[in-house]
Short mmCIF file of C-alpha atoms and ligand atoms in Angstrom, two decimals:
data_model
loop_
_atom_site.label_atom_id
_atom_site.label_comp_id
_atom_site.label_asym_id
_atom_site.label_seq_id
_atom_site.Cartn_x
_atom_site.Cartn_y
_atom_site.Cartn_z
CA UNK P 74 -1.96 104.52 -55.54
CA UNK P 75 -0.27 105.35 -52.25
CA UNK P 76 2.56 107.34 -53.87
CA UNK P 77 0.13 109.35 -55.98
CA UNK P 78 -1.99 110.10 -52.98
CA UNK P 79 0.96 111.37 -50.98
CA UNK P 80 2.06 113.75 -53.71
CA UNK P 81 -1.24 115.51 -53.58
CA UNK P 82 -0.86 116.32 -49.93
CA UNK P 83 1.94 118.80 -50.43
CA UNK P 84 0.89 121.96 -48.65
CA UNK P 85 -0.46 120.20 -45.60
CA UNK P 86 1.04 117.72 -43.23
CA UNK P 87 -2.12 115.65 -43.38
CA UNK P 88 -2.23 112.28 -45.09
CA UNK P 89 -5.09 110.04 -45.88
CA UNK P 90 -3.65 106.60 -46.20
CA UNK P 91 -4.89 104.50 -49.05
CA UNK P 92 -3.51 101.29 -47.65
CA UNK P 93 -4.78 97.76 -47.47
CA UNK P 94 -6.34 97.82 -50.93
CA UNK P 95 -5.52 94.15 -51.27
CA UNK P 96 -7.83 93.43 -48.34
CA UNK P 97 -10.75 95.34 -49.75
CA UNK P 98 -14.10 93.65 -49.62
CA UNK P 99 -13.31 90.71 -47.38
CA UNK P 100 -16.76 90.55 -45.88
CA UNK P 101 -19.48 88.05 -46.71
CA UNK P 102 -17.36 86.66 -49.51
CA UNK P 103 -14.71 85.70 -47.00
CA UNK P 104 -17.03 83.22 -45.36
CA UNK P 105 -15.83 79.61 -45.38
CA UNK P 106 -17.92 76.68 -44.12
CA UNK P 107 -17.05 75.64 -40.60
CA UNK P 108 -15.15 78.76 -39.52
CA UNK P 109 -16.27 79.92 -36.09
CA UNK P 110 -15.66 82.85 -33.75
CA UNK P 111 -16.94 81.00 -30.67
CA UNK P 112 -16.46 77.77 -28.78
CA UNK P 113 -19.30 76.37 -26.67
CA UNK P 114 -18.69 74.53 -23.38
CA UNK P 115 -19.63 70.84 -23.25
CA UNK P 116 -23.39 70.25 -22.99
CA UNK P 117 -24.35 69.89 -19.32
CA UNK P 118 -28.12 69.43 -19.80
CA UNK P 119 -30.00 66.60 -21.53
CA UNK P 120 -29.98 66.92 -25.32
CA UNK P 121 -33.43 67.70 -26.76
CA UNK P 122 -34.68 67.41 -30.33
CA UNK P 123 -35.19 71.04 -31.46
CA UNK P 124 -38.36 70.07 -33.38
CA UNK P 125 -39.92 68.88 -30.12
CA UNK P 126 -39.27 72.32 -28.62
CA UNK P 127 -40.04 74.51 -31.60
CA UNK P 128 -42.46 72.48 -33.67
CA UNK P 129 -43.27 74.17 -36.97
CA UNK P 130 -41.34 77.26 -35.98
CA UNK P 131 -38.12 75.35 -36.50
CA UNK P 132 -36.11 76.42 -39.53
CA UNK P 133 -36.03 73.86 -42.31
CA UNK P 134 -32.57 74.97 -43.41
CA UNK P 135 -29.73 76.93 -41.91
CA UNK P 136 -29.65 80.71 -42.21
CA UNK P 137 -26.89 81.63 -44.61
CA UNK P 138 -24.81 83.65 -42.21
CA UNK P 139 -21.17 84.31 -42.94
CA UNK P 140 -18.81 81.95 -41.15
CA UNK P 141 -15.63 83.63 -40.03
CA UNK P 142 -13.04 83.46 -37.29
CA UNK P 143 -12.90 86.06 -34.56
CA UNK P 144 -9.89 87.91 -35.92
CA UNK P 145 -11.46 88.10 -39.37
CA UNK P 146 -14.57 89.69 -37.92
CA UNK P 147 -12.59 92.10 -35.77
CA UNK P 148 -10.43 93.13 -38.72
CA UNK P 149 -13.40 93.53 -41.00
CA UNK P 150 -15.25 95.94 -38.73
CA UNK P 151 -12.15 97.74 -37.53
CA UNK P 152 -11.08 98.27 -41.14
CA UNK P 153 -14.53 99.56 -42.07
CA UNK P 154 -14.40 102.02 -39.19
CA UNK P 155 -11.11 103.42 -40.51
CA UNK P 156 -12.71 104.13 -43.87
CA UNK P 157 -15.09 106.51 -42.20
CA UNK P 158 -14.51 110.07 -41.09
CA UNK P 159 -15.18 111.26 -37.55
CA UNK P 160 -14.73 114.29 -35.34
CA UNK P 161 -12.24 112.17 -33.38
CA UNK P 162 -10.05 112.11 -36.52
CA UNK P 163 -10.16 115.71 -37.59
CA UNK P 164 -12.12 118.85 -38.28
CA UNK P 165 -15.71 118.46 -39.42
CA UNK P 166 -16.55 121.95 -40.69
CA UNK P 167 -20.13 121.15 -41.67
CA UNK P 168 -21.83 124.55 -41.52
CA UNK P 169 -25.14 124.72 -39.66
CA UNK P 170 -24.47 121.37 -37.98
CA UNK P 171 -22.10 122.53 -35.19
CA UNK P 172 -20.04 119.34 -35.21
CA UNK P 173 -18.17 120.06 -32.01
CA UNK P 174 -16.09 117.66 -29.99
CA UNK P 175 -18.00 115.59 -27.42
CA UNK P 176 -15.83 115.56 -24.29
CA UNK P 177 -15.17 112.06 -22.94
CA UNK P 178 -16.39 113.04 -19.49
CA UNK P 179 -19.90 113.25 -21.01
CA UNK P 180 -19.62 109.65 -22.11
CA UNK P 181 -18.28 108.59 -18.72
CA UNK P 182 -21.14 110.25 -16.84
CA UNK P 183 -23.86 108.96 -19.16
CA UNK P 184 -22.59 105.41 -18.63
CA UNK P 185 -22.68 105.50 -14.82
CA UNK P 186 -24.70 102.51 -13.73
CA UNK P 187 -27.44 104.40 -11.88
CA UNK P 188 -28.01 106.54 -14.96
CA UNK P 189 -27.54 104.07 -17.80
CA UNK P 190 -29.57 101.31 -16.12
CA UNK P 191 -32.49 103.49 -14.95
CA UNK P 192 -35.79 102.23 -16.35
CA UNK P 193 -38.47 104.68 -17.45
CA UNK P 194 -41.13 102.59 -15.71
CA UNK P 195 -39.34 102.77 -12.35
CA UNK P 196 -41.60 104.35 -9.72
CA UNK P 197 -41.07 108.06 -9.19
CA UNK P 198 -39.71 107.42 -5.72
CA UNK P 199 -36.83 105.46 -7.28
CA UNK P 200 -36.34 107.94 -10.13
CA UNK P 201 -35.57 111.05 -8.13
CA UNK P 202 -32.01 111.19 -9.45
CA UNK P 203 -33.08 110.97 -13.09
CA UNK P 204 -35.88 113.49 -12.55
CA UNK P 205 -33.36 115.71 -10.79
CA UNK P 206 -31.11 115.60 -13.87
CA UNK P 207 -34.06 116.61 -16.06
CA UNK P 208 -34.99 119.40 -13.70
CA UNK P 209 -31.46 120.76 -13.35
CA UNK P 210 -30.88 120.73 -17.11
CA UNK P 211 -34.20 122.53 -17.59
CA UNK P 212 -33.12 125.21 -15.10
CA UNK P 213 -29.76 125.65 -16.86
CA UNK P 214 -31.37 125.94 -20.29
CA UNK P 215 -33.95 128.43 -19.03
CA UNK P 216 -31.15 130.54 -17.59
CA UNK P 217 -29.21 130.33 -20.88
CA UNK P 218 -32.20 131.19 -23.09
CA UNK P 219 -33.97 133.65 -20.76
CA UNK P 220 -37.27 131.84 -21.23
CA UNK P 221 -39.92 130.85 -18.63
CA UNK P 222 -40.77 127.19 -19.27
CA UNK P 223 -39.34 124.26 -21.18
CA UNK P 224 -39.87 120.69 -22.35
CA UNK P 225 -36.99 118.33 -23.05
CA UNK P 226 -39.12 115.76 -24.88
CA UNK P 227 -38.50 116.47 -28.58
CA UNK P 228 -35.97 114.07 -30.07
CA UNK P 229 -34.31 116.44 -32.56
CA UNK P 230 -34.32 119.99 -33.84
CA UNK P 231 -37.04 119.40 -36.41
CA UNK P 232 -39.13 117.65 -33.76
CA UNK P 233 -38.61 120.66 -31.50
CA UNK P 234 -39.87 122.96 -34.27
CA UNK P 235 -42.92 120.75 -34.63
CA UNK P 236 -43.57 120.89 -30.88
CA UNK P 237 -42.98 124.66 -30.76
CA UNK P 238 -45.36 125.38 -33.61
CA UNK P 239 -47.95 123.08 -31.99
CA UNK P 240 -47.72 125.36 -28.94
CA UNK P 241 -48.22 128.39 -31.18
CA UNK P 242 -51.25 126.73 -32.75
CA UNK P 243 -52.75 125.77 -29.38
CA UNK P 244 -52.25 129.33 -28.15
CA UNK P 245 -54.05 130.93 -31.11
CA UNK P 246 -56.75 128.27 -31.00
CA UNK P 247 -57.38 128.98 -27.32
CA UNK P 248 -57.90 132.62 -28.30
CA UNK P 249 -60.53 131.51 -30.78
CA UNK P 250 -58.59 131.90 -34.04
CA UNK P 251 -55.85 129.44 -35.08
CA UNK P 252 -54.73 131.85 -37.88
CA UNK P 253 -53.47 130.59 -41.22
CA UNK P 254 -49.89 131.56 -42.03
CA UNK P 255 -46.36 131.18 -40.78
CA UNK P 256 -43.80 133.55 -42.30
CA UNK P 257 -40.42 131.99 -43.04
CA UNK P 258 -37.38 133.75 -44.54
CA UNK P 259 -35.91 132.22 -47.71
CA UNK P 260 -32.62 131.62 -45.87
CA UNK P 261 -34.27 129.17 -43.44
CA UNK P 262 -33.35 125.56 -42.85
CA UNK P 263 -35.65 123.30 -44.88
CA UNK P 264 -37.15 121.88 -41.70
CA UNK P 265 -38.82 125.25 -40.93
CA UNK P 266 -41.28 125.31 -43.85
CA UNK P 267 -41.77 121.56 -43.48
CA UNK P 268 -42.71 122.06 -39.81
CA UNK P 269 -45.18 124.84 -40.54
CA UNK P 270 -46.83 122.77 -43.28
CA UNK P 271 -47.04 119.64 -41.10
CA UNK P 272 -48.71 121.75 -38.39
CA UNK P 273 -51.36 122.80 -40.92
CA UNK P 274 -50.11 126.29 -41.75
CA UNK P 275 -49.60 127.96 -45.09
CA UNK P 276 -45.98 128.99 -45.54
CA UNK P 277 -45.33 132.59 -46.52
CA UNK P 278 -41.89 132.72 -48.09
CA UNK P 279 -40.10 135.91 -47.08
CA UNK P 280 -37.25 137.31 -49.14
CA UNK P 281 -34.01 138.25 -47.35
CA UNK P 282 -32.55 141.72 -47.86
CA UNK P 283 -29.14 142.56 -49.34
CA UNK P 284 -27.46 141.85 -45.99
CA UNK P 285 -29.05 138.41 -45.83
CA UNK P 286 -31.38 139.47 -43.02
CA UNK P 287 -34.98 140.58 -42.45
CA UNK P 288 -36.19 143.71 -44.23
CA UNK P 289 -38.12 145.20 -41.32
CA UNK P 290 -40.33 147.48 -43.45
CA UNK P 291 -41.31 144.59 -45.71
CA UNK P 292 -42.05 142.46 -42.65
CA UNK P 293 -44.36 145.14 -41.26
CA UNK P 294 -46.29 144.90 -44.55
CA UNK P 295 -46.36 141.09 -44.53
CA UNK P 296 -47.62 140.53 -40.96
CA UNK P 297 -51.36 140.63 -40.45
CA UNK P 298 -54.18 139.11 -38.37
CA UNK P 299 -53.72 135.81 -40.22
CA UNK P 300 -50.06 135.49 -39.24
CA UNK P 301 -49.58 132.90 -36.52
CA UNK P 302 -45.81 133.34 -36.22
CA UNK P 303 -42.53 134.20 -37.85
CA UNK P 304 -39.99 131.39 -37.76
CA UNK P 305 -36.62 133.06 -37.58
CA UNK P 306 -33.16 131.56 -37.31
CA UNK P 307 -30.87 133.85 -35.33
CA UNK P 308 -28.07 134.14 -36.13
CA UNK P 309 -29.32 133.35 -39.60
CA UNK P 310 -28.12 130.45 -41.69
CA UNK P 311 -25.51 132.71 -43.25
CA UNK P 312 -24.10 133.31 -39.77
CA UNK P 313 -25.40 136.86 -39.41
CA UNK P 314 -27.01 138.26 -36.26
CA UNK P 315 -30.40 139.90 -36.77
CA UNK P 316 -29.71 143.41 -35.43
CA UNK P 317 -33.32 144.51 -35.68
CA UNK P 318 -34.60 141.61 -33.63
CA UNK P 319 -36.41 143.87 -31.11
CA UNK P 320 -38.33 145.64 -33.84
CA UNK P 321 -39.12 142.34 -35.52
CA UNK P 322 -40.62 141.08 -32.24
CA UNK P 323 -42.59 144.30 -31.80
CA UNK P 324 -44.06 144.10 -35.31
CA UNK P 325 -45.28 140.54 -34.69
CA UNK P 326 -46.64 141.23 -31.23
CA UNK P 327 -48.51 144.33 -32.40
CA UNK P 328 -50.57 142.04 -34.66
CA UNK P 329 -50.97 139.29 -32.05
CA UNK P 330 -48.48 137.01 -33.84
CA UNK P 331 -45.62 135.17 -32.12
CA UNK P 332 -41.87 135.02 -32.72
CA UNK P 333 -40.46 131.50 -33.07
CA UNK P 334 -36.70 131.27 -32.98
CA UNK P 335 -34.89 128.35 -34.54
CA UNK P 336 -32.15 128.10 -31.92
CA UNK P 337 -29.93 125.62 -33.74
CA UNK P 338 -27.34 128.40 -33.92
CA UNK P 339 -27.20 129.07 -30.17
CA UNK P 340 -23.52 128.22 -30.34
CA UNK P 341 -23.08 131.85 -31.40
CA UNK P 342 -25.17 133.31 -28.56
CA UNK P 343 -24.70 131.13 -25.50
CA UNK P 344 -23.56 133.25 -22.54
CA UNK P 345 -23.66 136.47 -24.60
CA UNK P 346 -27.33 137.24 -25.15
CA UNK P 347 -30.67 135.59 -24.44
CA UNK P 348 -33.56 135.08 -26.87
CA UNK P 349 -36.02 135.56 -23.99
CA UNK P 350 -34.62 139.07 -23.53
CA UNK P 351 -34.89 140.05 -27.20
CA UNK P 352 -38.54 139.22 -27.70
CA UNK P 353 -38.64 135.54 -28.67
CA UNK P 354 -41.80 133.71 -27.53
CA UNK P 355 -40.79 130.14 -28.28
CA UNK P 356 -37.65 128.43 -29.54
CA UNK P 357 -35.91 125.12 -29.79
CA UNK P 358 -32.35 124.20 -28.94
CA UNK P 359 -30.28 121.48 -30.51
CA UNK P 360 -28.55 119.82 -27.59
CA UNK P 361 -26.68 117.72 -30.16
CA UNK P 362 -25.18 120.87 -31.63
CA UNK P 363 -24.65 123.60 -29.03
CA UNK P 364 -24.30 121.30 -26.02
CA UNK P 365 -21.85 118.81 -27.48
CA UNK P 366 -23.79 115.56 -27.41
CA UNK P 367 -22.63 113.45 -30.38
CA UNK P 368 -24.54 113.50 -33.64
CA UNK P 369 -24.24 112.48 -37.23
CA UNK P 370 -24.93 109.15 -38.85
CA UNK P 371 -28.50 109.26 -37.60
CA UNK P 372 -27.53 109.16 -33.93
CA UNK P 373 -29.87 110.31 -31.20
CA UNK P 374 -30.64 113.99 -30.92
CA UNK P 375 -32.48 116.23 -28.51
CA UNK P 376 -34.42 119.38 -29.34
CA UNK P 377 -35.82 120.99 -26.16
CA UNK P 378 -38.44 123.70 -26.62
CA UNK P 379 -38.39 126.74 -24.36
CA UNK P 380 -41.24 129.24 -24.24
CA UNK P 381 -42.68 132.26 -22.49
CA UNK P 382 -45.36 132.02 -19.79
CA UNK P 383 -48.19 132.54 -22.29
CA UNK P 384 -47.35 129.19 -23.95
CA UNK P 385 -46.60 127.17 -20.81
CA UNK P 386 -50.10 125.65 -20.41
CA UNK P 387 -49.73 123.91 -23.78
CA UNK P 388 -46.39 122.18 -23.14
CA UNK P 389 -46.35 118.42 -23.80
CA UNK P 390 -47.09 116.06 -20.95
CA UNK P 391 -45.65 114.95 -18.65
CA UNK P 392 -43.93 117.92 -17.01
CA UNK P 393 -41.51 117.51 -14.11
CA UNK P 394 -42.70 119.34 -11.01
CA UNK P 395 -41.63 119.56 -7.41
CA UNK P 396 -44.42 118.54 -5.02
CA UNK P 397 -45.14 119.89 -1.55
CA UNK P 398 -43.43 116.70 -0.28
CA UNK P 399 -40.18 118.01 -1.77
CA UNK P 400 -40.07 115.14 -4.27
CA UNK P 401 -40.10 115.47 -8.05
CA UNK P 402 -43.19 114.23 -9.86
CA UNK P 403 -44.33 113.73 -13.43
CA UNK P 404 -47.52 115.72 -13.91
CA UNK P 405 -49.87 114.41 -16.60
CA UNK P 406 -52.86 116.44 -15.43
CA UNK P 407 -52.57 119.38 -17.79
CA UNK P 408 -55.84 119.84 -19.66
CA UNK P 409 -54.51 122.40 -22.18
CA UNK P 410 -51.41 120.36 -23.11
CA UNK P 411 -50.80 119.49 -26.77
CA UNK P 412 -50.29 115.93 -25.47
CA UNK P 413 -47.30 113.69 -25.74
CA UNK P 414 -44.72 114.22 -28.45
CA UNK P 415 -42.32 111.44 -27.49
CA UNK P 416 -42.37 108.11 -25.69
CA UNK P 417 -41.33 108.50 -22.05
CA UNK P 418 -39.43 111.77 -21.41
CA UNK P 419 -37.09 112.24 -24.37
CA UNK P 420 -33.58 111.04 -25.15
CA UNK P 421 -32.38 110.92 -21.58
CA UNK P 422 -28.76 110.02 -22.37
CA UNK P 423 -28.50 113.26 -24.33
CA UNK P 424 -29.72 115.23 -21.31
CA UNK P 425 -26.97 113.74 -19.19
CA UNK P 426 -24.30 114.66 -21.71
CA UNK P 427 -25.64 118.19 -22.20
CA UNK P 428 -25.83 118.73 -18.45
CA UNK P 429 -22.28 117.43 -17.92
CA UNK P 430 -21.08 119.79 -20.64
CA UNK P 431 -22.98 122.77 -19.23
CA UNK P 432 -21.85 122.24 -15.64
CA UNK P 433 -18.25 121.51 -16.63
CA UNK P 434 -18.11 124.78 -18.58
CA UNK P 435 -20.11 126.94 -16.20
CA UNK P 436 -21.31 130.40 -17.28
CA UNK P 437 -17.83 131.71 -18.04
CA UNK P 438 -16.87 128.58 -19.95
CA UNK P 439 -20.00 128.72 -22.09
CA UNK P 440 -19.31 132.36 -22.89
CA UNK P 441 -15.73 131.49 -23.80
CA UNK P 442 -17.00 128.68 -26.02
CA UNK P 443 -19.17 131.13 -27.92
CA UNK P 444 -16.34 133.62 -28.30
CA UNK P 445 -13.95 130.93 -29.54
CA UNK P 446 -16.49 129.59 -32.05
CA UNK P 447 -16.98 133.10 -33.45
CA UNK P 448 -13.25 133.79 -33.44
CA UNK P 449 -12.52 130.56 -35.32
CA UNK P 450 -15.11 131.28 -38.01
CA UNK P 451 -13.75 134.78 -38.50
CA UNK P 452 -10.18 133.49 -38.64
CA UNK P 453 -11.13 131.25 -41.55
CA UNK P 454 -13.03 134.08 -43.18
CA UNK P 455 -10.01 136.41 -43.03
CA UNK P 456 -7.62 133.72 -44.29
CA UNK P 457 -9.76 132.79 -47.29
CA UNK P 458 -11.61 135.93 -48.33
CA UNK P 459 -8.97 136.90 -50.92
CA UNK P 460 -9.52 133.62 -52.81
CA UNK P 461 -13.18 132.80 -52.24
CA UNK P 462 -16.12 135.14 -52.86
CA UNK P 463 -18.00 136.49 -49.82
CA UNK P 464 -21.57 137.05 -50.99
CA UNK P 465 -22.50 139.00 -47.84
CA UNK P 466 -20.13 141.37 -46.23
CA UNK P 467 -22.00 141.45 -42.92
CA UNK P 468 -19.91 140.41 -39.89
CA UNK P 469 -19.82 136.65 -39.41
CA UNK P 470 -20.79 134.95 -36.19
CA UNK P 471 -20.04 131.24 -35.70
CA UNK P 472 -19.99 130.27 -39.38
CA UNK P 473 -18.91 131.82 -42.64
CA UNK P 474 -20.54 131.39 -46.03
CA UNK P 475 -18.54 131.79 -49.24
CA UNK P 476 -19.70 131.17 -52.79
CA UNK P 477 -18.00 129.37 -55.68
CA UNK P 478 -18.42 132.33 -58.06
CA UNK P 479 -14.71 132.74 -58.81
CA UNK P 480 -14.02 129.00 -59.13
CA UNK P 481 -17.02 128.62 -61.45
CA UNK P 482 -15.09 130.57 -64.12
CA UNK P 483 -12.97 127.41 -64.41
CA UNK P 484 -16.00 125.15 -64.29
CA UNK P 485 -15.49 124.12 -60.65
CA UNK P 486 -18.42 124.15 -58.25
CA UNK P 487 -18.77 124.07 -54.48
CA UNK P 488 -19.44 120.32 -54.56
CA UNK P 489 -16.15 119.73 -56.42
CA UNK P 490 -14.16 121.76 -53.91
CA UNK P 491 -15.83 119.82 -51.09
CA UNK P 492 -14.86 116.51 -52.72
CA UNK P 493 -11.28 117.69 -53.12
CA UNK P 494 -11.19 118.62 -49.43
CA UNK P 495 -11.62 114.92 -48.65
CA UNK P 496 -8.25 114.27 -50.34
CA UNK P 497 -6.68 116.70 -47.89
CA UNK P 498 -8.08 114.79 -44.94
CA UNK P 499 -11.04 116.97 -44.02
CA UNK P 500 -14.73 116.32 -43.91
CA UNK P 501 -16.46 118.57 -46.47
CA UNK P 502 -18.16 121.79 -45.39
CA UNK P 503 -21.89 122.17 -46.06
CA UNK P 504 -22.50 122.37 -49.80
CA UNK P 505 -25.10 124.54 -51.59
CA UNK P 506 -26.87 125.72 -48.41
CA UNK P 507 -28.31 128.22 -47.61
CA UNK P 508 -30.25 128.45 -50.83
CA UNK P 509 -30.03 132.24 -51.00
CA UNK P 510 -26.34 131.88 -51.88
CA UNK P 511 -25.80 130.23 -55.27
CA UNK P 512 -22.95 127.72 -54.94
CA UNK P 513 -22.59 128.16 -51.18
CA UNK P 514 -19.59 126.91 -49.19
CA UNK P 515 -20.80 126.99 -45.58
CA UNK P 516 -18.01 126.55 -43.06
CA UNK P 517 -18.43 126.17 -39.29
CA UNK P 518 -15.24 125.23 -37.47
CA UNK P 519 -16.74 125.38 -33.91
CA UNK P 520 -14.66 126.22 -30.87
CA UNK P 521 -13.22 122.69 -30.75
CA UNK P 522 -10.50 123.39 -33.32
CA UNK P 523 -7.02 124.61 -32.47
CA UNK P 524 -5.18 127.26 -34.39
CA UNK P 525 -2.96 124.50 -35.89
CA UNK P 526 -5.97 122.58 -37.20
CA UNK P 527 -7.53 125.75 -38.64
CA UNK P 528 -4.23 126.51 -40.40
CA UNK P 529 -4.19 123.04 -41.99
CA UNK P 530 -7.73 123.59 -43.21
CA UNK P 531 -6.89 127.04 -44.56
CA UNK P 532 -3.81 125.64 -46.34
CA UNK P 533 -5.95 122.95 -47.96
CA UNK P 534 -8.58 125.44 -49.11
CA UNK P 535 -5.91 127.78 -50.50
CA UNK P 536 -4.18 124.92 -52.26
CA UNK P 537 -7.49 123.85 -53.83
CA UNK P 538 -8.10 127.41 -55.03
CA UNK P 539 -4.70 127.26 -56.77
CA UNK P 540 -5.51 123.89 -58.29
CA UNK P 541 -8.75 125.31 -59.66
CA UNK P 542 -6.66 127.90 -61.54
CA UNK P 543 -3.88 125.56 -62.69
CA UNK P 544 -5.47 122.15 -63.10
CA UNK P 545 -9.24 122.23 -62.60
CA UNK P 546 -9.60 118.64 -63.80
CA UNK P 547 -7.77 117.47 -60.68
CA UNK P 548 -10.52 119.02 -58.57
CA UNK P 549 -13.33 117.89 -60.87
CA UNK P 550 -12.20 114.26 -60.55
CA UNK P 551 -11.75 114.36 -56.76
CA UNK P 552 -11.73 112.59 -54.41
CA UNK P 553 -8.71 110.55 -55.49
CA UNK P 554 -7.82 109.03 -52.12
CA UNK P 555 -11.07 107.27 -51.22
CA UNK P 556 -12.22 103.74 -52.00
CA UNK P 557 -15.03 104.95 -54.19
CA UNK P 558 -14.93 108.34 -55.80
CA UNK P 559 -18.06 110.01 -57.07
CA UNK P 560 -21.25 108.14 -56.39
CA UNK P 561 -24.64 108.79 -57.83
CA UNK P 562 -25.81 110.31 -54.55
CA UNK P 563 -29.49 109.76 -55.18
CA UNK P 564 -29.10 106.10 -56.07
CA UNK P 565 -26.66 105.65 -53.20
CA UNK P 566 -29.33 106.88 -50.80
CA UNK P 567 -32.31 105.10 -52.39
CA UNK P 568 -30.71 101.85 -53.51
CA UNK P 569 -27.60 101.44 -51.43
CA UNK P 570 -25.31 98.54 -52.27
CA UNK P 571 -24.35 97.44 -48.80
CA UNK P 572 -22.14 94.52 -49.73
CA UNK P 573 -19.02 94.10 -51.70
CA UNK P 574 -19.27 92.17 -54.92
CA UNK P 575 -16.46 90.58 -56.82
CA UNK P 576 -15.77 92.79 -59.85
C1 LIG R 102 -29.80 121.34 -37.65
C2 LIG R 102 -30.81 122.37 -37.86
C3 LIG R 102 -32.18 122.09 -37.74
C4 LIG R 102 -32.73 120.69 -37.56
O1 LIG R 102 -32.23 119.98 -36.48
P1 LIG R 102 -32.26 118.37 -36.52
O2 LIG R 102 -31.82 117.98 -35.16
O3 LIG R 102 -31.35 117.95 -37.61
O4 LIG R 102 -33.67 117.96 -36.79
C5 LIG R 102 -33.07 123.13 -37.88
N1 LIG R 102 -32.65 124.39 -38.13
C6 LIG R 102 -31.35 124.70 -38.25
C7 LIG R 102 -30.93 126.12 -38.52
C8 LIG R 102 -30.38 123.71 -38.13
O5 LIG R 102 -29.09 124.01 -38.27
#
C-alpha cells in the first residue's frame, strides 16, 4: 500500500503516509483483564465496605471498561490524532469557512490563570478584568464594522443571525407592525433562510443576477411594506463584492425595511471598508472565522451582533456598561431587550483569542490580512482558471468558486475531485456550495498560506485535472491513501460506527 500511495504523489512533494496498518483498530479489542495504566498508593485510611457507603447505588457488576497499559492508551489516541487532518498539518481550503491559522499567542493568553479560572458568578468587583476584555473587544469590533452597538453573546454565526433578526423583529414590532417577509438571495448560506423561518418570517427567495449578485431593479420591485429585512452576505458566497450596496440599502430604507448583513465573509473587508458606512443596519461576525479563534469539529464559536443606534434598545441582556464610579457593570435593566440569548456572557475564551489577534495585528495588520487573503484567492484563481470552469467572471475577493463542468464530460464531479485532493495531502475545498453554481468547487486559502503551500495546492489541482482526462477512474475511486475510502455519508452521520470491529 505504501509504495502505491507514494507513486501517486508525483507532482507534489507532499506525502500522506499510510503506515502502521498492522496496528489498525487496537482499541477496545486490545483490552486484556488486569492491565492497568495507574498504580494507587497504599491505603492510609480504614477500609470500608462500599455497600455500607453506597447502599443500593452500588454497582452489582463491574463496568466493562477497556483495560490497557499507559503506553497502549497513549499510542491509541496519538495514532488516532494522526489519522485526522488539521490546519496545523496543512492547508484547509474550505470555502466560506475561513479556516485560518490560530496563532499560538492566542492560546497562551486565553490560558492565563486570571482569565481561564475566572468564574462567571464572581462579583463584578472581582471581574473588572474580564469585563474590560469584553468591553475592549466590543470597541475594536465597532471600529472595524462602523456600527454603533454590539453584543458578544451569540455562540456562533447562525446564533448571531438569530439574534440579529430578533432585533429586527423587535424593532418592527415596537413600530406597531412586525411585517411578514425576509428577502434572501438564492446564493445565501443555508443558515439565513433557517434563521428567518425560526424567527417567524416567511422567506422570499431572491434570484441572483448573471454576475452572481443582487439585481437592483428586481429588488426595488420585491421590497414592500411587508418586508422586514434583506439578509445579504457581502461579499457574497461566490466571493463577489456587492457594488450596488448603497442603492440596495436605500431601496430597503425607503420602504422602512432593514439591511441585515451576514458578516461571515468579513475576512475580505476588515480594514478596507465598513458595513456601518455602506448602509448596513445589523450584522453578525464570525470570530471563529475572521478573527482566528479555532473552529471545526464542533468546537466553540462566537457570533457577535453589531447594530445601528435604532436597534440598540433591543440588544440581549446583560450589556456591559461603565458606571459613574468608573467600574464596569452588567446592566440587566433594559425593558425593550429581546432577553437573554446565551447563558452568562457568551464564549469568553473566544473573545480573548479574538482580542489577542486583533491587538497583535493592529489596524495595519488587519488590513494586510485582508489584502493577503484576497491576493491568495486570486493567485489560485489565475493558476487554475485554464483547467477549471469559472462560472462567474466577476473579480474574486477572499474565495474563488469554480465548477466541475469540464471534468463532468469525463464523468467526474466536484465531490470526486475533493476526495482525490485528500490523496495529495490537502483537506477538501467546499463541495457543491453555493447552490447557484452546479458542481461548485469553493476554495478559500485565507491569508495564512505561503506562496509555497499555494503552489503545492495548485500542482495537486492541476495534476487531478490531468488525471480526469487520462484516467478518470483513479479520481472516481479516490481517496486511495486513507483508512476508509468512500463512506455512505448519510449513514456515517446518522449511525456512526465508533468502534473497530474485527473483520
Ligand atoms: C459560516 C457561515 C455562517 C454560519 O456560521 P456558524 O458559526 O457556522 O453558525 C453563516 N453564513 C455564512 C456566509 C457562513 O460562511
